[in-house]
């Protein structure tokens, strides 16, 4: 009962915090799609690199090279062409900030 | 068992709300522990439930699914062709339970969008702030004429993975060399629009080594299909004389079947098959219709910014059941939509206004174990519907070097392991 009471009090505090605070910013356009292939978890071992926590500038450079064809690829050329420089930068920054 | 868990949660919530009511005004209470119910534990629903809890561990998320074991459709063509075990397709919900999601292994039977309740089984009523429907597809039994649930026991569809997948595999294994395998492909929209061609390819791969005098026929209700040039180039290279595609305009559409004789009938021809695989036409699963979110097409129109139904407020539809414009009904799309939907639902619960973002789909097909091809799309919302971003996406080049095919087969395998790890832990 005591635990439940503490939880109830916690829920109320959270309600107040939520009422007072602003909503967290949403991930940039397209960003959450990436983990379909690029593992979110470090436990998954594949040839497809994990992007979370990676240097954002490196991601941007890779995307530009995929888009121009300078860097050979199978699917990434087709995906990179769907994003502007600005969108690519935003996605890279977001991925870089992930744990 | 699960019902009791859900009930005790509700009791707790009631107590929590009652206690809060003394302290804070009502609008804040509504935000204290918003309730999201997700119906359907496939790639769409399971992803959405997990993403919601990761975005906000305080959300009260209930995942409603009838089957405690999930059997994945992607890669199940490999099971049919004897390349992998069905076990490799199967996942459970323990990791999602570990995230604090309440699991209810009871079918959703009613939805009241006005009262914001969903009924499980006969009488368990769950209130929700937001409902996410990810129910997948149902078959339009009776099409082709004569194809019903009983017929599927003789002529498997194998379009929902599990026992049907194994039945088709056993039939192929039991078939004598020299037999005819026929696959009937329905019109669009359908789940996994490249799946039947991958299936035909992998069955051809099996026949080529095990039963080389046999033949596989694709009887198609369509004149074109995704990745067509890449598939056809590969068939020419690998399966010439073994695999034949019969398009709609060449009398490919199966209009009637006779399970007693294993016969598929088109307008002008009767094909008596040793093994007949009939993929029936589809629609959004029944609960979508019950909830009033399916339109006259049998599918569910949505707002691409939020995946909220165009027909019912506070109800979102993701995955195969949704009308998502140019996006194919694939596991990748379901997973990507589910993550976007979860973000939007969280924003709506926080009182924010979600903006429509871009979304990606990548579908791999195996033509042989070491021969992969893919179709990719990047989509954006235009006039309330997902359309292709111009200049992006498309199919693997029909003339790509063989090492790219091998690489894509490797990436296909990597994709399956990655996505199932993301969804089921």
Short mmCIF file of C-alpha atoms in Angstrom, two decimals:
data_model
loop_
_atom_site.label_atom_id
_atom_site.label_comp_id
_atom_site.label_asym_id
_atom_site.label_seq_id
_atom_site.Cartn_x
_atom_site.Cartn_y
_atom_site.Cartn_z
CA UNK A 1 0.00 0.00 0.00
CA UNK A 2 2.83 2.32 0.89
CA UNK A 3 4.48 1.68 -2.48
CA UNK A 4 1.18 2.38 -4.22
CA UNK A 5 0.80 5.60 -2.27
CA UNK A 6 4.27 6.75 -3.28
CA UNK A 7 3.52 5.90 -6.89
CA UNK A 8 0.29 7.89 -6.72
CA UNK A 9 2.14 10.88 -5.34
CA UNK A 10 4.75 10.44 -8.10
CA UNK A 11 2.02 10.35 -10.73
CA UNK A 12 0.61 13.62 -9.40
CA UNK A 13 4.01 15.31 -9.45
CA UNK A 14 4.49 14.09 -12.99
CA UNK A 15 1.10 15.50 -13.93
CA UNK A 16 2.13 18.88 -12.61
CA UNK A 17 5.47 18.71 -14.39
CA UNK A 18 3.74 17.80 -17.63
CA UNK A 19 1.20 20.58 -17.26
CA UNK A 20 4.00 23.08 -16.72
CA UNK A 21 6.60 21.74 -19.20
CA UNK A 22 6.70 21.83 -22.98
CA UNK A 23 6.55 18.75 -25.23
CA UNK A 24 9.86 17.18 -26.24
CA UNK A 25 10.89 18.03 -29.82
CA UNK A 26 10.01 15.38 -32.40
CA UNK A 27 12.81 13.67 -34.36
CA UNK A 28 13.55 15.35 -37.71
CA UNK A 29 11.78 14.30 -40.89
CA UNK A 30 12.61 10.73 -41.90
CA UNK A 31 15.01 10.10 -39.00
CA UNK A 32 13.17 7.28 -37.27
CA UNK A 33 13.03 5.18 -40.46
CA UNK A 34 16.81 4.55 -40.43
CA UNK A 35 16.81 1.94 -37.65
CA UNK A 36 14.85 -0.44 -39.88
CA UNK A 37 18.26 -1.38 -41.32
CA UNK A 38 20.85 0.42 -39.16
CA UNK A 39 20.60 -1.31 -35.78
CA UNK A 40 19.38 0.79 -32.89
CA UNK A 41 20.91 -1.73 -30.51
CA UNK A 42 24.66 -2.31 -30.24
CA UNK A 43 23.86 -5.99 -29.65
CA UNK A 44 22.90 -6.61 -33.27
CA UNK A 45 25.91 -7.53 -35.40
CA UNK A 46 25.53 -6.81 -39.10
CA UNK A 47 27.53 -5.36 -41.97
CA UNK A 48 25.16 -2.39 -41.90
CA UNK A 49 26.71 0.20 -39.57
CA UNK A 50 24.99 1.42 -36.44
CA UNK A 51 24.42 5.19 -36.69
CA UNK A 52 23.46 6.12 -33.13
CA UNK A 53 26.14 8.24 -31.53
CA UNK A 54 28.18 8.51 -34.73
CA UNK A 55 29.84 11.74 -35.79
CA UNK A 56 27.16 13.78 -37.55
CA UNK A 57 29.59 15.29 -40.07
CA UNK A 58 30.64 11.78 -41.13
CA UNK A 59 27.02 10.80 -41.72
CA UNK A 60 26.43 13.93 -43.78
CA UNK A 61 29.58 13.32 -45.85
CA UNK A 62 28.57 9.70 -46.48
CA UNK A 63 25.06 10.72 -47.54
CA UNK A 64 26.47 13.32 -49.96
CA UNK A 65 28.85 10.75 -51.42
CA UNK A 66 26.00 8.24 -51.81
CA UNK A 67 23.86 10.86 -53.49
CA UNK A 68 26.55 11.88 -55.97
CA UNK A 69 27.51 8.27 -56.69
CA UNK A 70 31.04 8.92 -55.47
CA UNK A 71 30.59 6.24 -52.83
CA UNK A 72 29.30 2.97 -54.30
CA UNK A 73 26.18 1.54 -52.69
CA UNK A 74 23.25 -0.78 -53.19
CA UNK A 75 20.30 1.08 -51.64
CA UNK A 76 21.78 4.19 -50.01
CA UNK A 77 22.12 6.12 -53.29
CA UNK A 78 18.38 5.71 -53.80
CA UNK A 79 17.60 6.80 -50.23
CA UNK A 80 20.09 9.71 -50.02
CA UNK A 81 18.49 11.34 -53.07
CA UNK A 82 15.25 11.67 -51.10
CA UNK A 83 16.71 14.17 -48.62
CA UNK A 84 17.91 17.77 -49.03
CA UNK A 85 21.19 18.96 -47.49
CA UNK A 86 19.28 20.58 -44.67
CA UNK A 87 17.19 17.47 -43.98
CA UNK A 88 20.28 15.26 -44.12
CA UNK A 89 22.07 17.48 -41.64
CA UNK A 90 19.10 17.40 -39.24
CA UNK A 91 18.83 13.60 -39.42
CA UNK A 92 22.61 13.23 -38.91
CA UNK A 93 22.58 15.56 -35.90
CA UNK A 94 19.70 13.61 -34.37
CA UNK A 95 21.32 10.23 -35.02
CA UNK A 96 24.60 11.51 -33.61
CA UNK A 97 22.83 12.53 -30.41
CA UNK A 98 21.26 9.08 -29.90
CA UNK A 99 22.78 6.67 -27.39
CA UNK B 1 -4.32 -14.14 -16.23
CA UNK B 2 -3.68 -11.19 -18.51
CA UNK B 3 -7.15 -9.87 -17.81
CA UNK B 4 -6.36 -9.74 -14.13
CA UNK B 5 -3.19 -7.77 -14.78
CA UNK B 6 -5.11 -5.29 -16.88
CA UNK B 7 -7.85 -5.03 -14.26
CA UNK B 8 -5.42 -4.38 -11.42
CA UNK B 9 -3.77 -1.69 -13.52
CA UNK B 10 -7.11 -0.04 -14.06
CA UNK B 11 -7.88 -0.21 -10.36
CA UNK B 12 -4.52 1.38 -9.64
CA UNK B 13 -5.16 4.09 -12.21
CA UNK B 14 -8.57 4.81 -10.76
CA UNK B 15 -7.01 5.19 -7.33
CA UNK B 16 -4.25 7.36 -8.76
CA UNK B 17 -6.74 9.58 -10.52
CA UNK B 18 -8.93 9.85 -7.43
CA UNK B 19 -5.93 10.86 -5.33
CA UNK B 20 -4.79 13.41 -7.91
CA UNK B 21 -8.25 14.91 -8.22
CA UNK B 22 -7.87 16.40 -4.79
CA UNK B 23 -4.61 18.08 -5.71
CA UNK B 24 -4.69 19.21 -9.31
CA UNK B 25 -7.28 20.39 -11.83
CA UNK B 26 -8.73 17.85 -14.28
CA UNK B 27 -6.88 18.71 -17.53
CA UNK B 28 -3.58 17.99 -15.82
CA UNK B 29 -4.90 14.64 -14.57
CA UNK B 30 -5.72 13.57 -18.09
CA UNK B 31 -2.03 14.03 -18.86
CA UNK B 32 -0.90 12.12 -15.76
CA UNK B 33 -0.85 8.70 -17.40
CA UNK B 34 -2.40 8.82 -20.84
CA UNK B 35 -3.70 5.48 -22.00
CA UNK B 36 -2.77 4.18 -25.42
CA UNK B 37 -4.18 0.87 -26.57
CA UNK B 38 -2.49 -0.79 -29.55
CA UNK B 39 -4.40 -3.56 -31.32
CA UNK B 40 -2.23 -5.98 -33.28
CA UNK B 41 1.24 -7.25 -32.36
CA UNK B 42 2.86 -7.48 -35.79
CA UNK B 43 5.64 -5.29 -37.12
CA UNK B 44 3.42 -2.19 -36.95
CA UNK B 45 1.70 -2.67 -33.60
CA UNK B 46 4.63 -4.11 -31.67
CA UNK B 47 6.92 -1.32 -32.96
CA UNK B 48 4.40 1.35 -32.03
CA UNK B 49 3.84 0.03 -28.50
CA UNK B 50 7.59 -0.25 -27.86
CA UNK B 51 8.37 3.17 -29.31
CA UNK B 52 5.65 4.82 -27.22
CA UNK B 53 7.07 3.40 -24.01
CA UNK B 54 10.62 4.38 -24.99
CA UNK B 55 9.45 7.92 -25.76
CA UNK B 56 7.63 8.17 -22.45
CA UNK B 57 8.04 5.40 -19.86
CA UNK B 58 5.09 6.84 -17.96
CA UNK B 59 2.58 6.17 -20.73
CA UNK B 60 0.08 3.43 -19.99
CA UNK B 61 0.42 1.21 -23.06
CA UNK B 62 -1.65 -1.93 -23.61
CA UNK B 63 -0.81 -4.21 -26.55
CA UNK B 64 -3.71 -6.40 -27.65
CA UNK B 65 -2.78 -9.48 -29.66
CA UNK B 66 -4.42 -12.89 -29.93
CA UNK B 67 -1.27 -14.97 -30.41
CA UNK B 68 1.55 -15.04 -27.82
CA UNK B 69 3.94 -16.21 -30.57
CA UNK B 70 4.49 -13.93 -33.54
CA UNK B 71 5.45 -15.60 -36.82
CA UNK B 72 7.03 -13.15 -39.25
CA UNK B 73 6.08 -13.20 -42.92
CA UNK B 74 9.29 -11.66 -44.33
CA UNK B 75 11.77 -14.46 -45.05
CA UNK B 76 9.01 -17.09 -44.66
CA UNK B 77 9.45 -17.83 -48.39
CA UNK B 78 12.81 -19.24 -47.33
CA UNK B 79 10.98 -21.64 -45.02
CA UNK B 80 8.76 -22.76 -47.90
CA UNK B 81 11.84 -23.40 -50.04
CA UNK B 82 13.55 -25.41 -47.27
CA UNK B 83 16.26 -22.80 -46.64
CA UNK B 84 15.37 -22.02 -43.02
CA UNK B 85 13.28 -23.26 -40.11
CA UNK B 86 9.96 -21.72 -39.14
CA UNK B 87 11.49 -21.26 -35.69
CA UNK B 88 13.74 -18.55 -37.19
CA UNK B 89 10.55 -16.61 -38.00
CA UNK B 90 9.11 -16.74 -34.50
CA UNK B 91 9.25 -14.14 -31.76
CA UNK B 92 7.53 -13.46 -28.45
CA UNK B 93 6.50 -10.37 -26.52
CA UNK B 94 8.67 -10.78 -23.42
CA UNK B 95 10.96 -7.84 -24.25
CA UNK B 96 7.92 -5.60 -24.78
CA UNK B 97 6.50 -6.75 -21.44
CA UNK B 98 9.89 -5.85 -19.98
CA UNK B 99 9.40 -2.28 -21.22
CA UNK B 100 6.30 -2.09 -19.03
CA UNK B 101 3.75 -2.68 -21.76
CA UNK B 102 0.63 -4.51 -20.58
CA UNK B 103 -0.03 -7.49 -22.85
CA UNK B 104 -3.56 -8.70 -23.46
CA UNK B 105 -3.75 -11.95 -25.42
CA UNK B 106 -7.46 -11.58 -26.06
CA UNK B 107 -9.08 -10.53 -29.32
CA UNK B 108 -10.42 -6.99 -29.62
CA UNK B 109 -14.09 -7.38 -30.44
CA UNK B 110 -15.53 -3.85 -30.31
CA UNK B 111 -14.34 -0.28 -30.60
CA UNK B 112 -16.35 2.75 -29.53
CA UNK B 113 -14.45 5.80 -30.83
CA UNK B 114 -16.90 8.23 -29.18
CA UNK B 115 -16.69 6.66 -25.72
CA UNK B 116 -13.00 5.90 -26.38
CA UNK B 117 -13.21 2.30 -25.34
CA UNK B 118 -12.11 -0.97 -26.87
CA UNK B 119 -13.68 -4.24 -25.76
CA UNK B 120 -11.57 -7.37 -25.44
CA UNK B 121 -13.31 -10.72 -25.72
CA UNK B 122 -16.86 -10.63 -24.38
CA UNK B 123 -16.71 -8.04 -21.64
CA UNK B 124 -13.32 -6.52 -20.80
CA UNK B 125 -13.62 -2.82 -21.58
CA UNK B 126 -10.43 -0.79 -21.90
CA UNK B 127 -10.65 3.00 -21.98
CA UNK B 128 -8.12 4.85 -24.14
CA UNK B 129 -6.97 8.36 -24.89
CA UNK B 130 -5.57 7.18 -28.21
CA UNK B 131 -6.14 3.87 -29.98
CA UNK B 132 -3.69 2.52 -32.55
CA UNK B 133 -5.06 -0.17 -34.84
CA UNK B 134 -2.45 -2.34 -36.53
CA UNK B 135 -4.59 -5.35 -37.35
CA UNK B 136 -3.04 -6.41 -40.66
CA UNK B 137 -5.11 -7.98 -43.38
CA UNK B 138 -8.02 -10.36 -43.76
CA UNK B 139 -8.66 -12.40 -46.87
CA UNK B 140 -11.66 -11.82 -49.09
CA UNK B 141 -12.74 -15.45 -48.94
CA UNK B 142 -14.69 -16.58 -51.97
CA UNK B 143 -12.24 -15.01 -54.40
CA UNK B 144 -11.24 -16.73 -56.60
CA UNK B 145 -14.61 -18.56 -56.63
CA UNK B 146 -14.34 -21.74 -54.56
CA UNK B 147 -11.45 -20.50 -52.44
CA UNK B 148 -12.55 -20.53 -48.80
CA UNK B 149 -10.93 -21.46 -45.49
CA UNK B 150 -11.51 -25.16 -46.13
CA UNK B 151 -9.89 -24.87 -49.57
CA UNK B 152 -6.83 -23.27 -47.92
CA UNK B 153 -6.25 -26.61 -46.19
CA UNK B 154 -5.68 -28.19 -49.60
CA UNK B 155 -4.40 -25.19 -51.57
CA UNK B 156 -2.46 -23.12 -49.01
CA UNK B 157 -2.26 -19.34 -49.19
CA UNK B 158 0.77 -19.19 -46.89
CA UNK B 159 0.20 -15.42 -46.83
CA UNK B 160 0.00 -15.39 -43.05
CA UNK B 161 3.06 -17.20 -41.78
CA UNK B 162 2.77 -20.26 -39.57
CA UNK B 163 1.03 -23.57 -40.18
CA UNK B 164 0.17 -22.51 -43.75
CA UNK B 165 3.87 -21.90 -44.46
CA UNK B 166 4.72 -25.42 -43.32
CA UNK B 167 1.81 -26.93 -45.25
CA UNK B 168 3.10 -25.45 -48.52
CA UNK B 169 6.63 -26.63 -47.71
CA UNK B 170 5.41 -30.18 -47.00
CA UNK B 171 3.45 -30.26 -50.25
CA UNK B 172 6.55 -29.23 -52.21
CA UNK B 173 8.64 -31.85 -50.44
CA UNK B 174 6.04 -34.54 -51.14
CA UNK B 175 5.65 -33.58 -54.81
CA UNK B 176 7.15 -35.92 -57.39
CA UNK B 177 9.74 -34.60 -59.82
CA UNK B 178 7.96 -33.30 -62.89
CA UNK B 179 5.01 -31.76 -61.04
CA UNK B 180 3.43 -28.40 -61.73
CA UNK B 181 3.53 -25.78 -58.98
CA UNK B 182 1.08 -22.92 -59.54
CA UNK B 183 0.90 -19.63 -57.64
CA UNK B 184 -2.18 -17.44 -58.00
CA UNK B 185 -1.47 -13.74 -57.36
CA UNK B 186 -4.33 -11.35 -56.47
CA UNK B 187 -4.88 -7.77 -57.62
CA UNK B 188 -3.48 -4.81 -55.63
CA UNK B 189 -3.59 -3.61 -52.94
CA UNK B 190 -2.01 -6.56 -51.23
CA UNK B 191 0.40 -7.31 -48.42
CA UNK B 192 3.99 -7.59 -49.71
CA UNK B 193 3.54 -6.88 -53.43
CA UNK B 194 6.91 -8.47 -54.31
CA UNK B 195 6.36 -11.52 -52.12
CA UNK B 196 4.77 -13.84 -54.66
CA UNK B 197 7.64 -13.31 -57.13
CA UNK B 198 10.24 -13.94 -54.44
CA UNK B 199 8.31 -17.06 -53.47
CA UNK B 200 8.21 -18.33 -57.04
CA UNK B 201 11.95 -17.65 -57.34
CA UNK B 202 12.89 -19.54 -54.18
CA UNK B 203 10.59 -22.45 -55.04
CA UNK B 204 12.29 -22.51 -58.46
CA UNK B 205 15.65 -22.59 -56.68
CA UNK B 206 14.44 -25.61 -54.67
CA UNK B 207 13.03 -27.37 -57.72
CA UNK B 208 16.17 -26.72 -59.78
CA UNK B 209 18.33 -28.72 -57.39
CA UNK B 210 15.78 -31.25 -56.05
CA UNK B 211 13.14 -31.78 -58.73
CA UNK B 212 14.51 -30.33 -61.98
CA UNK B 213 11.83 -31.75 -64.30
CA UNK B 214 9.15 -29.75 -62.47
CA UNK B 215 7.72 -26.39 -63.45
CA UNK B 216 6.43 -23.34 -61.61
CA UNK B 217 3.75 -21.11 -63.05
CA UNK B 218 2.81 -17.66 -61.70
CA UNK B 219 -0.81 -16.97 -62.61
CA UNK B 220 -1.12 -13.22 -62.14
CA UNK B 221 -4.09 -10.86 -61.82
CA UNK B 222 -1.74 -8.04 -62.82
CA UNK B 223 0.22 -7.02 -65.90
CA UNK B 224 3.06 -5.40 -64.01
CA UNK B 225 4.71 -5.86 -60.63
CA UNK B 226 7.41 -4.14 -58.58
CA UNK B 227 11.04 -5.01 -59.43
CA UNK B 228 9.73 -6.66 -62.59
CA UNK B 229 12.79 -6.02 -64.77
CA UNK B 230 15.19 -7.23 -62.09
CA UNK B 231 13.11 -10.34 -61.38
CA UNK B 232 12.71 -11.19 -65.05
CA UNK B 233 16.42 -10.72 -65.77
CA UNK B 234 17.23 -13.02 -62.86
CA UNK B 235 14.68 -15.63 -63.92
CA UNK B 236 16.18 -15.66 -67.40
CA UNK B 237 19.62 -16.13 -65.90
CA UNK B 238 18.74 -18.70 -63.22
CA UNK B 239 15.46 -20.40 -63.98
CA UNK B 240 14.90 -20.35 -67.74
CA UNK B 241 12.41 -23.08 -68.71
CA UNK B 242 11.57 -23.74 -65.07
CA UNK B 243 9.62 -20.63 -64.10
CA UNK B 244 6.93 -18.97 -66.18
CA UNK B 245 5.03 -15.77 -65.41
CA UNK B 246 1.56 -15.47 -66.95
CA UNK B 247 0.26 -11.88 -66.76
CA UNK B 248 -3.39 -10.81 -66.65
CA UNK B 249 -3.39 -9.93 -70.35
CA UNK B 250 -2.22 -13.43 -71.21
CA UNK B 251 -5.05 -15.18 -69.34
CA UNK B 252 -3.19 -15.17 -66.01
CA UNK B 253 -6.04 -14.25 -63.68
CA UNK B 254 -7.42 -17.20 -61.72
CA UNK B 255 -11.20 -16.81 -61.46
CA UNK B 256 -12.10 -20.15 -59.90
CA UNK B 257 -10.43 -23.00 -58.04
CA UNK B 258 -11.41 -26.60 -57.46
CA UNK B 259 -9.71 -27.87 -54.31
CA UNK B 260 -10.90 -31.46 -54.91
CA UNK B 261 -8.82 -31.69 -58.09
CA UNK B 262 -6.23 -28.98 -57.23
CA UNK B 263 -7.27 -27.10 -60.34
CA UNK B 264 -6.93 -23.36 -60.99
CA UNK B 265 -9.24 -22.00 -63.64
CA UNK B 266 -8.64 -18.84 -65.67
CA UNK B 267 -10.97 -17.44 -68.35
CA UNK B 268 -9.70 -19.84 -70.98
CA UNK B 269 -7.51 -22.44 -69.29
CA UNK B 270 -7.64 -25.07 -66.54
CA UNK B 271 -4.33 -25.64 -64.76
CA UNK B 272 -4.21 -28.89 -62.80
CA UNK B 273 -1.41 -28.42 -60.30
CA UNK B 274 0.52 -30.83 -58.11
CA UNK B 275 0.95 -27.97 -55.65
CA UNK B 276 -1.36 -24.95 -55.76
CA UNK B 277 -0.61 -21.81 -53.76
CA UNK B 278 -3.51 -19.38 -53.86
CA UNK B 279 -2.87 -15.90 -52.50
CA UNK B 280 -6.35 -14.45 -52.04
CA UNK B 281 -7.33 -10.80 -52.44
CA UNK B 282 -7.16 -8.83 -49.20
CA UNK B 283 -8.62 -6.03 -47.11
CA UNK B 284 -7.97 -4.46 -43.73
CA UNK B 285 -8.69 -6.94 -40.92
CA UNK B 286 -12.20 -7.09 -39.52
CA UNK B 287 -11.63 -4.94 -36.42
CA UNK B 288 -10.96 -1.96 -38.72
CA UNK B 289 -14.42 -2.34 -40.17
CA UNK B 290 -15.94 -2.76 -36.69
CA UNK B 291 -14.17 0.42 -35.52
CA UNK B 292 -15.52 2.32 -38.52
CA UNK B 293 -12.09 3.22 -39.86
CA UNK B 294 -12.27 1.20 -43.10
CA UNK B 295 -13.81 2.87 -46.14
CA UNK B 296 -15.62 1.28 -49.08
CA UNK B 297 -12.35 -0.01 -50.51
CA UNK B 298 -11.93 -2.17 -47.39
CA UNK B 299 -8.81 -0.21 -46.35
CA UNK B 300 -8.28 2.64 -43.89
CA UNK B 301 -7.71 6.26 -44.97
CA UNK B 302 -5.36 8.17 -42.65
CA UNK B 303 -3.77 11.57 -42.11
CA UNK B 304 -0.08 11.07 -43.02
CA UNK B 305 1.08 13.51 -40.32
CA UNK B 306 -0.41 11.47 -37.48
CA UNK B 307 -1.77 8.23 -38.99
CA UNK B 308 -5.05 9.24 -37.37
CA UNK B 309 -8.04 7.81 -39.17
CA UNK B 310 -9.78 10.18 -41.57
CA UNK B 311 -13.05 8.61 -40.39
CA UNK B 312 -12.73 8.44 -36.58
CA UNK B 313 -11.01 10.83 -34.18
CA UNK B 314 -8.47 9.46 -31.67
CA UNK B 315 -8.05 6.23 -33.63
CA UNK B 316 -4.82 5.73 -35.60
CA UNK B 317 -4.22 3.06 -38.24
CA UNK B 318 -0.77 1.81 -39.26
CA UNK B 319 0.73 -1.04 -41.26
CA UNK B 320 -0.92 -3.12 -43.94
CA UNK B 321 -4.47 -2.01 -43.01
CA UNK B 322 -3.77 1.68 -43.70
CA UNK B 323 -4.05 3.46 -47.04
CA UNK B 324 -0.57 4.94 -47.20
CA UNK B 325 -0.48 6.09 -50.80
CA UNK B 326 2.60 5.07 -52.71
CA UNK B 327 4.05 3.08 -49.78
CA UNK B 328 3.94 -0.68 -50.22
CA UNK B 329 2.40 -2.86 -47.55
CA UNK B 330 5.67 -4.19 -46.16
CA UNK B 331 7.16 -4.97 -42.74
CA UNK B 332 9.70 -2.17 -43.23
CA UNK B 333 6.90 0.29 -44.01
CA UNK B 334 4.87 -0.95 -41.04
CA UNK B 335 7.85 -0.45 -38.71
CA UNK B 336 8.64 3.01 -40.12
CA UNK B 337 5.00 4.11 -39.97
CA UNK B 338 4.70 2.80 -36.41
CA UNK B 339 7.65 4.87 -35.22
CA UNK B 340 6.30 8.01 -36.92
CA UNK B 341 2.84 7.30 -35.48
CA UNK B 342 4.23 6.81 -31.96
CA UNK B 343 6.02 10.16 -32.15
CA UNK B 344 2.80 11.82 -33.38
CA UNK B 345 0.65 10.18 -30.69
CA UNK B 346 3.07 11.34 -28.01
CA UNK B 347 2.97 14.88 -29.42
CA UNK B 348 -0.83 14.87 -29.52
CA UNK B 349 -1.00 13.67 -25.93
CA UNK B 350 1.34 16.54 -25.03
CA UNK B 351 -0.91 19.01 -26.80
CA UNK B 352 1.53 19.61 -29.67
CA UNK B 353 0.69 19.56 -33.38
CA UNK B 354 2.62 16.92 -35.36
CA UNK B 355 3.98 17.80 -38.80
CA UNK B 356 4.09 15.23 -41.58
CA UNK B 357 7.64 13.98 -42.09
CA UNK B 358 9.36 11.93 -44.74
CA UNK B 359 9.31 8.19 -44.38
CA UNK B 360 11.38 5.45 -46.00
CA UNK B 361 10.59 1.97 -47.25
CA UNK B 362 13.13 -0.66 -48.27
CA UNK B 363 11.96 -4.07 -49.49
CA UNK B 364 14.41 -6.85 -50.22
CA UNK B 365 13.57 -9.89 -52.32
CA UNK B 366 15.69 -12.99 -52.70
CA UNK B 367 15.74 -14.56 -56.15
CA UNK B 368 18.17 -17.19 -54.85
CA UNK B 369 19.88 -17.55 -51.45
CA UNK B 370 22.83 -15.44 -52.64
CA UNK B 371 20.93 -13.21 -55.07
CA UNK B 372 19.09 -10.23 -53.57
CA UNK B 373 17.30 -7.30 -55.18
CA UNK B 374 15.51 -4.39 -53.57
CA UNK B 375 12.97 -1.69 -54.12
CA UNK B 376 13.27 1.52 -52.17
CA UNK B 377 11.06 4.54 -51.67
CA UNK B 378 11.29 7.86 -49.87
CA UNK B 379 7.85 9.35 -49.32
CA UNK B 380 6.41 12.68 -48.28
CA UNK B 381 2.87 13.83 -47.65
CA UNK B 382 1.32 15.84 -50.48
CA UNK B 383 -2.36 16.75 -50.33
CA UNK B 384 -2.93 14.34 -47.46
CA UNK B 385 -1.30 11.33 -49.06
CA UNK B 386 2.16 9.77 -49.14
CA UNK B 387 3.78 10.19 -52.56
CA UNK B 388 7.25 9.32 -53.84
CA UNK B 389 9.90 11.98 -53.40
CA UNK B 390 10.89 12.62 -57.00
CA UNK B 391 14.35 11.50 -58.02
CA UNK B 392 14.71 9.15 -55.06
CA UNK B 393 13.94 5.48 -54.59
CA UNK B 394 13.43 2.84 -57.26
CA UNK B 395 14.55 -0.68 -57.99
CA UNK B 396 17.96 -2.34 -58.00
CA UNK B 397 19.32 -1.84 -61.53
CA UNK B 398 18.37 -4.74 -63.82
CA UNK B 399 22.00 -4.87 -65.03
CA UNK B 400 23.76 -4.62 -61.65
CA UNK B 401 26.86 -6.83 -61.27
CA UNK B 402 26.46 -10.18 -59.54
CA UNK B 403 28.49 -9.04 -56.51
CA UNK B 404 25.80 -6.43 -55.83
CA UNK B 405 23.20 -9.20 -55.82
CA UNK B 406 25.24 -11.11 -53.27
CA UNK B 407 25.65 -7.96 -51.18
CA UNK B 408 21.93 -7.28 -51.29
CA UNK B 409 21.23 -10.85 -50.15
CA UNK B 410 23.55 -10.20 -47.18
CA UNK B 411 21.82 -6.89 -46.46
CA UNK B 412 18.42 -8.58 -46.67
CA UNK B 413 19.48 -11.01 -43.96
CA UNK B 414 20.91 -8.14 -41.91
CA UNK B 415 17.66 -6.23 -42.28
CA UNK B 416 15.59 -9.11 -40.94
CA UNK B 417 17.82 -9.55 -37.91
CA UNK B 418 17.94 -5.81 -37.24
CA UNK B 419 14.25 -5.10 -37.56
CA UNK B 420 13.13 -8.09 -35.53
CA UNK B 421 15.63 -7.10 -32.81
CA UNK B 422 14.26 -3.56 -32.80
CA UNK B 423 10.65 -4.74 -32.61
CA UNK B 424 10.84 -7.83 -30.39
CA UNK B 425 14.15 -7.32 -28.54
#
